[in-house]
Short mmCIF file of C-alpha atoms in Angstrom, two decimals:
data_model
loop_
_atom_site.label_atom_id
_atom_site.label_comp_id
_atom_site.label_asym_id
_atom_site.label_seq_id
_atom_site.Cartn_x
_atom_site.Cartn_y
_atom_site.Cartn_z
CA UNK A 6 23.77 13.91 -19.88
CA UNK A 7 22.68 10.31 -19.55
CA UNK A 8 19.43 9.41 -21.24
CA UNK A 9 17.46 6.52 -19.81
CA UNK A 10 15.44 4.61 -22.40
CA UNK A 11 13.00 1.88 -21.45
CA UNK A 12 12.15 -0.80 -23.99
CA UNK A 13 8.73 -2.08 -23.04
CA UNK A 14 5.53 -3.57 -24.50
CA UNK A 15 3.15 -5.05 -21.98
CA UNK A 16 2.76 -8.20 -24.02
CA UNK A 17 5.42 -10.91 -23.93
CA UNK A 18 7.31 -12.31 -26.87
CA UNK A 19 7.05 -9.25 -29.09
CA UNK A 20 10.80 -8.63 -29.23
CA UNK A 21 11.73 -6.38 -26.30
CA UNK A 22 15.00 -8.11 -25.51
CA UNK A 23 15.94 -8.50 -29.18
CA UNK A 24 15.24 -4.81 -29.68
CA UNK A 25 17.08 -3.75 -26.51
CA UNK A 26 20.17 -5.71 -27.55
CA UNK A 27 20.14 -4.43 -31.12
CA UNK A 28 19.51 -0.81 -30.20
CA UNK A 29 22.21 -0.90 -27.53
CA UNK A 30 24.66 -2.34 -30.10
CA UNK A 31 23.58 0.21 -32.70
CA UNK A 32 24.15 3.10 -30.30
CA UNK A 33 27.54 1.71 -29.25
CA UNK A 34 28.52 1.23 -32.89
CA UNK A 35 27.92 4.94 -33.33
CA UNK A 36 30.38 5.63 -30.56
CA UNK A 37 27.94 6.14 -27.68
CA UNK A 38 28.65 4.84 -24.18
CA UNK A 39 25.79 2.47 -23.50
CA UNK A 40 24.69 0.29 -20.60
CA UNK A 41 21.86 -2.16 -21.17
CA UNK A 42 20.08 -3.54 -18.11
CA UNK A 43 17.92 -6.67 -17.94
CA UNK A 44 14.97 -5.97 -15.62
CA UNK A 45 13.46 -9.42 -16.12
CA UNK A 46 14.56 -10.78 -12.76
CA UNK A 47 14.24 -14.55 -12.61
CA UNK A 48 14.01 -15.01 -16.38
CA UNK A 49 17.25 -13.52 -17.56
CA UNK A 50 17.58 -13.54 -21.34
CA UNK A 51 19.45 -10.42 -22.35
CA UNK A 52 22.84 -11.94 -21.60
CA UNK A 53 22.00 -14.84 -23.97
CA UNK A 54 21.03 -12.51 -26.81
CA UNK A 55 24.14 -10.43 -26.17
CA UNK A 56 26.28 -13.57 -26.08
CA UNK A 57 27.79 -12.93 -22.65
CA UNK A 58 25.90 -15.45 -20.53
CA UNK A 59 29.03 -17.31 -19.49
CA UNK A 60 30.62 -14.13 -18.20
CA UNK A 61 27.86 -13.22 -15.77
CA UNK A 62 29.36 -13.27 -12.28
CA UNK A 63 27.42 -10.56 -10.52
CA UNK A 64 24.00 -9.31 -11.55
CA UNK A 65 21.60 -6.39 -11.11
CA UNK A 66 20.23 -7.72 -7.81
CA UNK A 67 23.74 -8.17 -6.40
CA UNK A 68 24.44 -4.50 -7.13
CA UNK A 69 21.17 -3.41 -5.53
CA UNK A 70 21.89 -5.50 -2.44
CA UNK A 71 25.41 -4.15 -2.21
CA UNK A 72 27.04 -7.57 -2.71
CA UNK A 73 29.35 -6.06 -5.31
CA UNK A 74 30.09 -2.75 -6.97
CA UNK A 75 28.39 -1.66 -10.17
CA UNK A 76 31.76 -1.83 -11.97
CA UNK A 77 32.15 -5.48 -11.00
CA UNK A 78 28.72 -6.36 -12.33
CA UNK A 79 28.91 -4.49 -15.65
CA UNK A 80 29.95 -6.90 -18.38
CA UNK A 81 32.00 -5.28 -21.10
CA UNK A 82 30.90 -6.32 -24.57
CA UNK A 83 33.59 -8.03 -26.66
CA UNK A 84 32.56 -6.29 -29.88
CA UNK A 85 32.15 -2.69 -28.71
CA UNK A 86 34.16 -1.40 -25.81
CA UNK A 87 31.65 1.35 -25.01
CA UNK A 88 28.87 -1.21 -24.53
CA UNK A 89 28.12 -2.76 -21.14
CA UNK A 90 25.56 -5.32 -20.01
CA UNK A 91 24.03 -5.59 -16.55
CA UNK A 92 22.42 -9.02 -16.35
CA UNK A 93 19.29 -9.94 -14.41
CA UNK A 94 19.44 -12.42 -11.60
CA UNK A 95 18.24 -15.88 -12.54
CA UNK A 96 17.73 -17.06 -8.99
CA UNK A 97 15.75 -14.23 -7.41
CA UNK A 98 12.23 -13.08 -7.98
CA UNK A 99 11.05 -9.67 -9.04
CA UNK A 100 10.57 -8.50 -5.47
CA UNK A 101 14.34 -8.25 -5.24
CA UNK A 102 14.09 -4.97 -7.17
CA UNK A 103 13.34 -1.84 -5.18
CA UNK A 104 12.69 1.67 -6.37
CA UNK A 105 15.49 2.97 -4.18
CA UNK A 106 17.92 0.32 -5.47
CA UNK A 107 17.08 0.97 -9.11
CA UNK A 108 17.44 4.71 -8.59
CA UNK A 109 20.87 4.20 -7.03
CA UNK A 110 22.12 2.09 -9.93
CA UNK A 111 20.79 4.55 -12.52
CA UNK A 112 22.32 7.48 -10.62
CA UNK A 113 25.65 5.71 -10.57
CA UNK A 114 25.49 5.04 -14.32
CA UNK A 115 24.69 8.72 -14.81
CA UNK A 116 27.69 9.66 -12.70
CA UNK A 117 29.81 7.31 -14.83
CA UNK A 118 28.78 9.46 -17.80
CA UNK A 119 27.08 6.85 -19.89
CA UNK A 120 25.29 8.42 -22.87
CA UNK A 121 22.44 5.93 -22.83
CA UNK A 122 21.04 3.44 -20.36
CA UNK A 123 18.67 0.97 -22.00
CA UNK A 124 16.24 -0.71 -19.61
CA UNK A 125 14.97 -4.01 -21.01
CA UNK A 126 11.56 -4.36 -19.36
CA UNK A 127 9.90 -7.67 -18.50
CA UNK A 128 6.45 -8.37 -19.96
CA UNK A 129 3.39 -7.45 -17.95
CA UNK A 130 2.61 -4.36 -15.93
CA UNK A 131 3.83 -5.45 -12.55
CA UNK A 132 6.75 -4.46 -10.41
CA UNK A 133 9.60 -5.29 -12.80
CA UNK A 134 7.95 -3.51 -15.71
CA UNK A 135 6.98 -0.61 -13.45
CA UNK A 136 10.52 -0.11 -12.18
CA UNK A 137 12.00 -0.49 -15.67
CA UNK A 138 9.90 2.43 -16.90
CA UNK A 139 9.77 4.50 -13.72
CA UNK A 140 12.95 6.53 -14.23
CA UNK A 141 12.89 6.61 -18.03
CA UNK A 142 13.35 9.76 -20.09
CA UNK A 143 12.19 8.02 -23.25
CA UNK A 144 10.29 4.87 -24.00
CA UNK A 145 10.47 2.56 -26.99
CA UNK A 146 7.21 0.63 -27.04
CA UNK A 147 7.70 -2.56 -29.02
CA UNK A 148 4.54 -3.64 -30.77
CA UNK A 149 3.63 -6.45 -33.16
CA UNK A 150 1.05 -5.61 -35.80
CA UNK A 151 -1.76 -7.57 -34.17
CA UNK A 152 -4.66 -6.51 -31.95
CA UNK A 153 -3.62 -7.89 -28.58
CA UNK A 154 -0.14 -6.45 -28.80
CA UNK A 155 -1.54 -3.07 -29.84
CA UNK A 156 -4.02 -3.11 -26.97
CA UNK A 157 -1.29 -3.96 -24.44
CA UNK A 158 0.90 -1.21 -25.85
CA UNK A 159 -1.93 1.26 -25.38
CA UNK A 160 -2.12 0.19 -21.75
CA UNK A 161 1.64 0.61 -21.33
CA UNK A 162 1.48 4.06 -22.92
CA UNK A 163 -1.16 4.97 -20.38
CA UNK A 164 1.13 3.86 -17.56
CA UNK A 165 4.03 5.78 -19.08
CA UNK A 166 1.87 8.88 -19.02
CA UNK A 167 0.82 8.44 -15.40
CA UNK A 168 3.12 6.15 -13.42
CA UNK A 169 6.63 7.40 -14.06
CA UNK A 170 9.02 9.67 -12.23
CA UNK A 171 8.74 12.25 -15.02
CA UNK A 172 4.95 12.27 -15.06
CA UNK A 173 4.82 12.43 -11.26
CA UNK A 174 7.18 15.40 -11.17
CA UNK A 175 5.76 17.26 -14.15
CA UNK A 176 8.98 17.07 -16.15
CA UNK A 177 7.13 17.02 -19.43
CA UNK A 178 6.51 13.28 -19.31
CA UNK A 179 8.31 10.42 -20.99
CA UNK A 180 8.97 10.81 -24.72
CA UNK A 181 7.30 7.85 -26.41
CA UNK A 182 8.26 6.00 -29.58
CA UNK A 183 6.71 3.02 -31.30
CA UNK A 184 8.84 0.24 -32.72
CA UNK A 185 6.97 -2.23 -34.89
CA UNK A 186 8.54 -5.68 -35.04
CA UNK A 187 7.65 -8.91 -36.87
CA UNK A 188 6.20 -6.84 -39.67
CA UNK A 189 5.27 -8.93 -42.67
CA UNK A 190 4.43 -6.72 -45.68
CA UNK A 191 2.93 -9.61 -47.64
CA UNK A 192 0.50 -10.50 -44.87
CA UNK A 193 -0.35 -6.83 -44.45
CA UNK A 194 -1.11 -6.64 -48.17
CA UNK A 195 -3.36 -9.71 -47.80
CA UNK A 196 -5.20 -8.05 -44.96
CA UNK A 197 -4.02 -10.64 -42.42
CA UNK A 198 -1.92 -8.22 -40.42
CA UNK A 199 -2.38 -4.62 -39.29
CA UNK A 200 -0.50 -2.03 -41.30
CA UNK A 201 1.88 0.59 -39.94
CA UNK A 202 -0.82 3.17 -40.57
CA UNK A 203 -3.40 1.15 -38.62
CA UNK A 204 -1.11 0.87 -35.60
CA UNK A 205 -0.09 4.53 -35.78
CA UNK A 206 -3.70 5.59 -35.91
CA UNK A 207 -4.85 3.44 -33.01
CA UNK A 208 -1.98 4.40 -30.73
CA UNK A 209 -1.73 7.98 -31.95
CA UNK A 210 2.07 7.89 -32.07
CA UNK A 211 4.72 7.96 -34.75
CA UNK A 212 6.90 4.95 -35.35
CA UNK A 213 10.64 5.06 -34.79
CA UNK A 214 11.18 1.91 -36.80
CA UNK A 215 9.54 -1.01 -38.55
CA UNK A 216 11.47 -4.27 -38.32
CA UNK A 217 10.38 -6.84 -40.86
CA UNK A 218 9.75 -10.44 -39.85
CA UNK A 219 12.98 -12.24 -40.66
CA UNK A 220 14.60 -15.62 -40.02
CA UNK A 221 17.78 -13.68 -39.26
CA UNK A 222 16.34 -12.66 -35.88
CA UNK A 223 16.09 -16.21 -34.53
CA UNK A 224 19.41 -17.23 -36.04
CA UNK A 225 21.11 -14.23 -34.44
CA UNK A 226 19.51 -14.86 -31.04
CA UNK A 227 20.64 -18.47 -31.07
CA UNK A 228 24.15 -17.39 -31.94
CA UNK A 229 24.24 -14.77 -29.16
CA UNK A 230 24.81 -11.95 -31.64
CA UNK A 231 22.35 -9.05 -31.66
CA UNK A 232 20.58 -9.15 -35.03
CA UNK A 233 21.63 -5.59 -35.87
CA UNK A 234 25.13 -7.01 -36.48
CA UNK A 235 23.94 -9.54 -39.09
CA UNK A 236 25.22 -8.50 -42.50
CA UNK A 237 22.91 -7.96 -45.45
CA UNK A 238 19.82 -8.40 -43.30
CA UNK A 239 16.65 -6.31 -43.62
CA UNK A 240 16.01 -6.65 -39.90
CA UNK A 241 19.53 -5.39 -39.13
CA UNK A 242 19.12 -2.41 -41.46
CA UNK A 243 15.72 -1.62 -39.96
CA UNK A 244 17.17 -1.63 -36.43
CA UNK A 245 20.03 0.59 -37.55
CA UNK A 246 17.52 3.03 -39.04
CA UNK A 247 15.60 3.02 -35.75
CA UNK A 248 18.78 3.85 -33.85
CA UNK A 249 19.43 6.70 -36.28
CA UNK A 250 15.93 8.07 -35.70
CA UNK A 251 16.41 7.74 -31.97
CA UNK A 252 19.42 10.04 -32.39
CA UNK A 253 17.32 12.50 -34.35
CA UNK A 254 18.19 11.51 -37.92
CA UNK A 255 15.37 11.82 -40.45
CA UNK A 256 15.19 8.57 -42.35
CA UNK A 257 12.34 7.26 -44.50
CA UNK A 258 10.78 3.98 -43.37
CA UNK A 259 12.03 0.97 -45.32
CA UNK A 260 10.86 -2.62 -45.84
CA UNK A 261 7.18 -1.79 -46.21
CA UNK A 262 7.26 -2.77 -49.90
CA UNK A 263 4.27 -4.97 -50.29
CA UNK A 264 2.02 -2.34 -48.80
CA UNK A 265 -0.95 -1.12 -50.76
CA UNK A 266 0.22 0.29 -54.07
CA UNK A 267 0.70 4.01 -53.82
CA UNK A 268 2.73 6.42 -51.86
CA UNK A 269 5.29 4.11 -50.32
CA UNK A 270 5.55 1.81 -53.32
CA UNK A 271 6.30 4.75 -55.59
CA UNK A 272 8.68 6.26 -53.13
CA UNK A 273 10.81 3.19 -52.56
CA UNK A 274 10.48 1.56 -55.95
CA UNK A 275 8.61 -1.42 -54.47
CA UNK B 11 -14.91 39.55 8.50
CA UNK B 12 -11.61 39.72 10.28
CA UNK B 13 -9.73 37.98 7.50
CA UNK B 14 -10.41 40.93 5.24
CA UNK B 15 -8.20 43.10 7.41
CA UNK B 16 -5.29 40.72 6.89
CA UNK B 17 -5.03 42.09 3.35
CA UNK B 18 -2.78 44.84 4.63
CA UNK B 19 -0.38 42.36 6.24
CA UNK B 20 2.37 41.02 3.91
CA UNK B 21 1.53 37.30 4.00
CA UNK B 22 -1.84 36.20 5.38
CA UNK B 23 -1.83 32.82 7.10
CA UNK B 24 -4.88 31.72 5.14
CA UNK B 25 -7.09 32.78 2.30
CA UNK B 26 -10.81 32.23 2.29
CA UNK B 27 -12.25 31.64 -1.12
CA UNK B 28 -15.61 30.49 -2.30
CA UNK B 29 -15.30 27.21 -4.11
CA UNK B 30 -17.93 24.93 -5.49
CA UNK B 31 -17.81 21.16 -5.71
CA UNK B 32 -20.27 18.53 -6.79
CA UNK B 33 -21.53 16.44 -3.88
CA UNK B 34 -23.41 13.19 -3.83
CA UNK B 35 -26.63 13.36 -1.88
CA UNK B 36 -27.85 10.30 -0.02
CA UNK B 37 -31.59 10.47 0.60
CA UNK B 38 -32.43 8.67 3.82
CA UNK B 39 -35.76 6.82 3.71
CA UNK B 40 -35.09 4.66 6.74
CA UNK B 41 -32.70 4.72 9.69
CA UNK B 42 -32.24 0.94 9.66
CA UNK B 43 -28.44 0.65 9.33
CA UNK B 44 -28.65 -2.87 7.88
CA UNK B 45 -30.99 -1.83 5.07
CA UNK B 46 -28.86 1.23 4.30
CA UNK B 47 -25.64 -0.77 4.22
CA UNK B 48 -27.19 -3.41 1.95
CA UNK B 49 -28.50 -0.82 -0.46
CA UNK B 50 -25.30 1.24 -0.48
CA UNK B 51 -22.90 -1.66 -0.92
CA UNK B 52 -25.02 -2.80 -3.85
CA UNK B 53 -24.83 0.65 -5.47
CA UNK B 54 -21.15 1.06 -4.68
CA UNK B 55 -20.33 -2.29 -6.23
CA UNK B 56 -21.67 -1.08 -9.58
CA UNK B 57 -19.12 1.73 -9.69
CA UNK B 58 -16.60 1.31 -6.89
CA UNK B 59 -14.30 4.04 -8.19
CA UNK B 60 -17.06 6.64 -8.10
CA UNK B 61 -18.05 6.02 -4.58
CA UNK B 62 -14.86 5.05 -2.83
CA UNK B 63 -14.17 7.70 -0.18
CA UNK B 64 -16.60 9.99 -1.86
CA UNK B 65 -17.90 12.89 0.19
CA UNK B 66 -21.66 12.62 0.60
CA UNK B 67 -24.34 14.72 2.19
CA UNK B 68 -27.24 13.05 4.00
CA UNK B 69 -30.73 14.35 3.25
CA UNK B 70 -33.13 13.46 6.03
CA UNK B 71 -36.08 15.05 4.25
CA UNK B 72 -37.64 11.78 3.04
CA UNK B 73 -37.65 10.41 6.58
CA UNK B 74 -40.40 12.87 7.56
CA UNK B 75 -39.48 12.89 11.25
CA UNK B 76 -36.67 13.80 13.57
CA UNK B 77 -34.46 10.76 14.26
CA UNK B 78 -32.67 10.34 17.56
CA UNK B 79 -28.97 11.10 17.70
CA UNK B 80 -28.09 7.46 18.45
CA UNK B 81 -30.24 6.38 15.49
CA UNK B 82 -28.31 8.74 13.26
CA UNK B 83 -24.99 7.45 14.57
CA UNK B 84 -26.06 4.06 13.20
CA UNK B 85 -26.91 5.60 9.85
CA UNK B 86 -23.56 7.39 9.65
CA UNK B 87 -21.74 4.23 10.58
CA UNK B 88 -23.51 2.31 7.80
CA UNK B 89 -22.69 4.98 5.23
CA UNK B 90 -19.05 4.99 6.29
CA UNK B 91 -18.84 1.21 6.18
CA UNK B 92 -20.07 1.35 2.59
CA UNK B 93 -16.93 3.36 1.81
CA UNK B 94 -18.41 6.86 1.65
CA UNK B 95 -17.53 9.82 3.83
CA UNK B 96 -20.52 11.79 5.17
CA UNK B 97 -19.53 15.47 5.30
CA UNK B 98 -22.79 17.17 6.06
CA UNK B 99 -26.53 17.16 6.47
CA UNK B 100 -28.79 18.65 3.87
CA UNK B 101 -30.69 21.39 5.60
CA UNK B 102 -33.99 20.81 3.85
CA UNK B 103 -35.55 19.10 6.86
CA UNK B 104 -36.07 20.59 10.27
CA UNK B 105 -34.66 17.34 11.62
CA UNK B 106 -31.25 18.11 10.17
CA UNK B 107 -30.95 21.45 11.92
CA UNK B 108 -31.37 19.89 15.35
CA UNK B 109 -28.94 17.06 14.62
CA UNK B 110 -26.16 19.18 13.15
CA UNK B 111 -24.63 20.05 16.54
CA UNK B 112 -24.69 16.65 18.27
CA UNK B 113 -23.48 14.81 15.15
CA UNK B 114 -20.79 17.44 14.48
CA UNK B 115 -21.78 17.68 10.82
CA UNK B 116 -22.37 21.01 9.10
CA UNK B 117 -25.66 21.86 7.45
CA UNK B 118 -25.47 22.08 3.69
CA UNK B 119 -28.00 23.58 1.32
CA UNK B 120 -30.06 20.70 -0.04
CA UNK B 121 -29.85 19.57 -3.65
CA UNK B 122 -33.53 18.97 -3.75
CA UNK B 123 -35.77 20.23 -1.00
CA UNK B 124 -38.24 17.74 0.36
CA UNK B 125 -39.59 19.99 3.10
CA UNK B 126 -38.71 23.61 2.65
CA UNK B 127 -40.50 25.06 5.70
CA UNK B 128 -39.71 28.54 6.89
CA UNK B 129 -37.91 27.41 10.04
CA UNK B 130 -35.47 25.32 8.02
CA UNK B 131 -34.72 28.32 5.86
CA UNK B 132 -34.04 30.29 9.04
CA UNK B 133 -31.69 27.60 10.25
CA UNK B 134 -29.84 27.72 6.97
CA UNK B 135 -29.54 31.49 7.07
CA UNK B 136 -28.09 31.27 10.56
CA UNK B 137 -25.56 28.59 9.82
CA UNK B 138 -24.37 29.00 6.30
CA UNK B 139 -21.99 31.93 6.79
CA UNK B 140 -18.93 30.05 5.49
CA UNK B 141 -20.89 28.56 2.58
CA UNK B 142 -21.62 30.21 -0.77
CA UNK B 143 -25.10 30.34 -2.25
CA UNK B 144 -25.18 27.46 -4.69
CA UNK B 145 -26.96 29.31 -7.45
CA UNK B 146 -28.04 27.11 -10.33
CA UNK B 147 -26.50 29.57 -12.75
CA UNK B 148 -23.00 29.19 -11.24
CA UNK B 149 -20.62 28.10 -13.99
CA UNK B 150 -18.46 25.03 -13.48
CA UNK B 151 -16.03 24.93 -16.40
CA UNK B 152 -15.59 21.61 -18.19
CA UNK B 153 -12.69 19.39 -17.21
CA UNK B 154 -10.20 19.58 -20.08
CA UNK B 155 -8.06 16.51 -20.77
CA UNK B 156 -5.39 17.06 -23.42
CA UNK B 157 -3.51 13.73 -23.43
CA UNK B 158 -4.76 10.53 -25.01
CA UNK B 159 -6.81 8.39 -22.63
CA UNK B 160 -5.21 4.96 -22.96
CA UNK B 161 -6.54 1.47 -22.39
CA UNK B 162 -7.06 0.94 -18.66
CA UNK B 163 -7.16 4.65 -17.86
CA UNK B 164 -10.21 6.41 -16.52
CA UNK B 165 -10.97 10.12 -16.59
CA UNK B 166 -13.86 11.38 -14.51
CA UNK B 167 -15.27 14.90 -14.56
CA UNK B 168 -17.13 15.19 -11.28
CA UNK B 169 -20.08 17.52 -11.38
CA UNK B 170 -19.27 18.95 -14.79
CA UNK B 171 -18.63 18.34 -18.48
CA UNK B 172 -15.57 16.56 -19.79
CA UNK B 173 -13.67 17.68 -22.88
CA UNK B 174 -11.06 15.25 -24.21
CA UNK B 175 -8.94 16.97 -26.84
CA UNK B 176 -7.19 13.72 -27.81
CA UNK B 177 -8.16 10.14 -28.51
CA UNK B 178 -9.84 7.69 -26.16
CA UNK B 179 -8.36 4.23 -26.66
CA UNK B 180 -10.20 0.91 -26.63
CA UNK B 181 -10.65 -0.21 -23.04
CA UNK B 182 -10.39 3.34 -21.69
CA UNK B 183 -13.25 5.04 -19.86
CA UNK B 184 -14.28 8.68 -19.99
CA UNK B 185 -16.94 9.65 -17.50
CA UNK B 186 -18.67 12.91 -16.64
CA UNK B 187 -21.61 13.95 -14.52
CA UNK B 188 -22.35 16.34 -17.38
CA UNK B 189 -21.76 15.86 -21.11
CA UNK B 190 -18.69 14.31 -22.70
CA UNK B 191 -16.97 15.81 -25.74
CA UNK B 192 -14.20 13.88 -27.50
CA UNK B 193 -12.18 15.50 -30.27
CA UNK B 194 -9.94 12.54 -31.13
CA UNK B 195 -11.03 9.03 -32.06
CA UNK B 196 -13.42 7.57 -29.48
CA UNK B 197 -12.76 3.82 -29.18
CA UNK B 198 -13.38 3.22 -25.50
CA UNK B 199 -16.35 3.59 -23.19
CA UNK B 200 -18.09 6.86 -22.62
CA UNK B 201 -20.42 7.58 -19.74
CA UNK B 202 -22.26 10.90 -19.56
CA UNK B 203 -24.70 11.98 -16.88
CA UNK B 204 -23.02 9.60 -14.46
CA UNK B 205 -25.26 10.76 -11.64
CA UNK B 206 -28.47 10.59 -13.54
CA UNK B 207 -28.34 13.88 -15.42
CA UNK B 208 -30.54 12.83 -18.34
CA UNK B 209 -29.92 16.04 -20.30
CA UNK B 210 -26.24 15.10 -20.64
CA UNK B 211 -25.00 14.23 -24.13
CA UNK B 212 -22.04 12.64 -25.79
CA UNK B 213 -20.32 14.37 -28.69
CA UNK B 214 -17.42 12.96 -30.67
CA UNK B 215 -15.54 13.50 -33.91
CA UNK B 216 -14.64 9.95 -34.82
CA UNK B 217 -17.05 7.39 -33.40
CA UNK B 218 -15.82 3.86 -32.63
CA UNK B 219 -17.12 3.59 -29.06
CA UNK B 220 -17.42 0.25 -27.26
CA UNK B 221 -20.13 1.52 -24.98
CA UNK B 222 -22.15 4.69 -24.64
CA UNK B 223 -24.13 5.44 -21.50
CA UNK B 224 -26.22 8.46 -20.59
CA UNK B 225 -27.82 8.67 -17.14
CA UNK B 226 -27.57 4.89 -16.78
CA UNK B 227 -29.14 4.04 -20.15
CA UNK B 228 -26.43 2.36 -22.12
CA UNK B 229 -25.73 0.64 -25.39
CA UNK B 230 -22.87 -1.73 -26.13
CA UNK B 231 -21.53 -1.68 -29.67
CA UNK B 232 -20.41 -5.14 -30.56
CA UNK B 233 -20.39 -4.06 -34.17
CA UNK B 234 -20.58 -0.43 -35.16
CA UNK B 235 -23.45 0.68 -37.37
CA UNK B 236 -22.00 1.68 -40.75
CA UNK B 237 -23.68 5.07 -40.67
CA UNK B 238 -21.96 5.97 -37.37
CA UNK B 239 -18.54 4.29 -37.61
CA UNK B 240 -15.78 6.84 -37.92
CA UNK B 241 -18.27 9.70 -38.19
CA UNK B 242 -18.89 12.75 -36.00
CA UNK B 243 -21.72 11.56 -33.77
CA UNK B 244 -23.79 12.80 -30.87
CA UNK B 245 -25.82 10.72 -28.47
CA UNK B 246 -28.68 11.89 -26.29
CA UNK B 247 -31.51 10.57 -24.21
CA UNK B 248 -35.09 10.84 -25.44
CA UNK B 249 -37.15 9.58 -22.53
CA UNK B 250 -35.66 6.16 -21.86
CA UNK B 251 -34.34 5.74 -25.40
CA UNK B 252 -30.70 6.34 -26.15
CA UNK B 253 -30.49 8.05 -29.55
CA UNK B 254 -27.58 8.49 -31.91
CA UNK B 255 -27.22 10.92 -34.76
CA UNK B 256 -24.63 12.30 -37.11
CA UNK B 257 -23.26 15.67 -36.07
CA UNK B 258 -23.46 18.42 -38.62
CA UNK B 259 -25.32 16.22 -41.06
#
């Protein structure tokens, strides 16, 4: 059964595309058949992060408009053969997406027996973001440990609870996960940044991963390699842990070292 | 009634049940449509979500006379233009009884009787067959909300209490015509007694509210008082003063 996962946040620049790319890679590395779709029509970025921008011939909007088949538009990743990218259109605007069109593409991916479809949502709460989350079974809400990002995530969680196909049809709602990115344990310890516990408490959800702030992320993006593939990187390990938790593995949170002395410090030898 | 006999039949076409809903009452002091529209649009603007397409009953009691049908058409038109839907006439005034037929609006028992003369009571007795007696003791169970109320969401318990068994996020609004009870953290806005019920209260387990309002008396918390922050708190109205106290302390 295909599981549709939306990666969303409300706020821009928190790491949705970086997280979508890394989680898609992580799932594919574990042998899953994965399609990752860029819903940010007009501002396509996912193909850059995935390093396939020069191989984009047809895009999401072309498939919706029937200009090409889904197979023609799916870009096979060079690193993992079970990983496919569906790029956004750079030349259209977000009105090119329709609920019916998105449903058709997702149904076709389901028929193709993909294990996971990752929907990389645009920022904001408008049409693109709405359609990215509408058919989701699960949601990964990417949040930075700062107040405006947390507030926007709360808003998105509210929409996930009320404006999705699952909520509208009483299918038990969308399963929600928090993914903290740009986490800087030193600044948390200095009281300049919200802690994991603060964010968990405000949003009332458990975290599926905490990705530390790392120069590896920018370097990887520039190189067109999802950061999860960077060797000996905390950010890569954190993303891999998050993928494991997404698949139901029980893993302790890592890279929270400089938190307040106590439980976590003792537990992880920080 | 004939519907009772349908019990024997396998699948009745309809069921008639007594139900009870809260209803906004518009007291009519003048039949000048312009004045009514001005006043209503002003009120509606303060809480558009409350009033938009809200069913209202018109109470002609305060008018003290029997308006002409055409005059009342103007009143109805003004009320509708303000975004409300008139669904009936309060039967407190004799005037209402005579207008019910030509205006095609049913007579409803009044919320507050301005003129309860015997003839009006007769009129009510004659016409209220499909309506239940709205006894004050009738119980309207609280609206129970189990999911977190997130930023930008609004939960409204019309005509009753609201129980939120989860958190209320910053920027969220929980509103009830009765009291509001919140069992998770309360970080958003809470409005009790939304239609002026001054006996309504607010109860919460973990107080971080941005705004608390009871029957229109409100307080904004730019900074939380240390003795209330994060504590179980209740708020109530003492005259015109909004009071806060620790629960169980």
